[in-house]
């Protein structure tokens, strides 16, 4: 994952409403949630929900599928896992090997 893409995704998640929306979709699993359910659950106006969904869709974190007259939104788990991997891949890469801080010598 490129730094710019990760920054855009983290920026999108930096808004409390979008973060709450995204967490709701992550909890929903692969089946996702209809837009009406999201609007009711989050208690936000349809236009506001549409704006926040659009931002998450643009960054690839969320997908949307029409089923008859219903829009189903889903967290894009491969993209989420890529972002988490990007954040954790180099964890402690520059740290010196040795006992963890706070460990007493035996």
Short mmCIF file of C-alpha atoms in Angstrom, two decimals:
data_model
loop_
_atom_site.label_atom_id
_atom_site.label_comp_id
_atom_site.label_asym_id
_atom_site.label_seq_id
_atom_site.Cartn_x
_atom_site.Cartn_y
_atom_site.Cartn_z
CA UNK A 1 0.00 0.00 0.00
CA UNK A 2 1.23 3.47 -0.82
CA UNK A 3 1.56 6.14 1.83
CA UNK A 4 -0.84 8.47 -0.01
CA UNK A 5 -3.61 5.86 -0.11
CA UNK A 6 -3.20 5.05 3.57
CA UNK A 7 -3.31 8.76 4.41
CA UNK A 8 -6.57 9.21 2.46
CA UNK A 9 -8.16 6.24 4.21
CA UNK A 10 -7.06 7.41 7.65
CA UNK A 11 -8.29 10.92 6.86
CA UNK A 12 -11.70 9.51 5.94
CA UNK A 13 -11.81 7.57 9.20
CA UNK A 14 -10.73 10.67 11.13
CA UNK A 15 -14.27 12.00 11.18
CA UNK A 16 -16.25 10.67 14.18
CA UNK A 17 -19.44 10.08 12.15
CA UNK A 18 -17.57 8.21 9.41
CA UNK A 19 -15.64 6.17 11.97
CA UNK A 20 -18.88 5.19 13.70
CA UNK A 21 -20.44 4.33 10.33
CA UNK A 22 -17.42 2.25 9.34
CA UNK A 23 -17.37 0.38 12.65
CA UNK A 24 -21.07 -0.40 12.19
CA UNK A 25 -20.30 -1.90 8.78
CA UNK A 26 -17.31 -3.85 10.08
CA UNK A 27 -19.51 -5.35 12.82
CA UNK A 28 -22.15 -6.28 10.20
CA UNK A 29 -19.84 -8.75 8.49
CA UNK A 30 -19.96 -9.77 4.84
CA UNK A 31 -23.75 -9.35 4.60
CA UNK A 32 -23.43 -5.61 5.14
CA UNK A 33 -26.29 -3.29 6.04
CA UNK A 34 -28.96 -1.49 4.02
CA UNK A 35 -28.66 2.30 3.86
CA UNK A 36 -32.00 2.67 5.68
CA UNK A 37 -30.74 0.60 8.58
CA UNK A 38 -27.58 2.71 8.80
CA UNK A 39 -29.57 5.93 8.75
CA UNK A 40 -31.87 4.72 11.51
CA UNK A 41 -29.09 3.24 13.64
CA UNK A 42 -26.83 6.28 13.40
CA UNK A 43 -29.67 8.80 13.60
CA UNK A 44 -28.41 11.01 10.78
CA UNK A 45 -30.12 12.61 7.79
CA UNK A 46 -30.08 10.77 4.47
CA UNK A 47 -28.02 13.50 2.80
CA UNK A 48 -25.45 13.42 5.62
CA UNK A 49 -25.21 9.63 5.44
CA UNK A 50 -24.80 9.81 1.67
CA UNK A 51 -21.95 12.30 2.04
CA UNK A 52 -20.11 10.14 4.59
CA UNK A 53 -20.65 6.92 2.62
CA UNK A 54 -19.34 8.63 -0.51
CA UNK A 55 -16.08 9.53 1.26
CA UNK A 56 -15.61 5.97 2.48
CA UNK A 57 -16.43 4.52 -0.94
CA UNK A 58 -13.93 6.85 -2.66
CA UNK A 59 -11.13 5.55 -0.45
CA UNK A 60 -12.14 1.93 -1.07
CA UNK A 61 -13.02 1.20 2.56
CA UNK A 62 -16.69 0.60 1.74
CA UNK A 63 -18.51 -0.99 -1.18
CA UNK A 64 -22.12 -0.55 -2.18
CA UNK A 65 -24.39 -2.93 -4.05
CA UNK A 66 -27.94 -2.43 -5.25
CA UNK A 67 -30.32 -5.30 -4.52
CA UNK A 68 -33.62 -4.44 -6.19
CA UNK A 69 -34.52 -1.10 -4.57
CA UNK A 70 -32.17 -1.43 -1.60
CA UNK A 71 -28.58 -0.21 -1.37
CA UNK A 72 -26.43 -2.58 0.68
CA UNK A 73 -23.20 -1.19 2.12
CA UNK A 74 -20.30 -3.39 3.19
CA UNK A 75 -16.91 -2.86 4.74
CA UNK A 76 -14.26 -3.82 2.19
CA UNK A 77 -12.32 -6.25 4.38
CA UNK A 78 -9.34 -6.78 2.04
CA UNK A 79 -8.77 -3.01 1.94
CA UNK A 80 -9.20 -2.77 5.72
CA UNK A 81 -6.66 -5.56 6.20
CA UNK A 82 -4.23 -3.83 3.82
CA UNK A 83 -4.50 -0.63 5.86
CA UNK A 84 -3.98 -2.48 9.14
CA UNK A 85 -1.03 -4.31 7.62
CA UNK A 86 0.47 -1.05 6.37
CA UNK A 87 0.27 0.36 9.89
CA UNK A 88 1.73 -2.72 11.57
CA UNK A 89 4.19 -4.07 9.00
CA UNK A 90 7.18 -2.15 10.28
CA UNK A 91 6.24 -2.17 13.93
CA UNK A 92 9.39 -1.88 16.03
CA UNK A 93 11.59 -2.12 12.91
CA UNK A 94 13.96 0.50 14.25
CA UNK A 95 13.90 -0.70 17.85
CA UNK A 96 16.93 -2.34 19.33
CA UNK A 97 16.54 -6.01 20.16
CA UNK A 98 16.59 -6.71 23.86
CA UNK A 99 14.35 -7.05 26.87
CA UNK A 100 11.10 -5.12 26.84
CA UNK A 101 11.03 -1.85 28.72
CA UNK A 102 10.08 -2.44 32.35
CA UNK A 103 11.33 -6.04 32.49
CA UNK A 104 13.52 -6.56 35.50
CA UNK A 105 16.79 -8.47 35.13
CA UNK A 106 16.48 -11.95 36.59
#
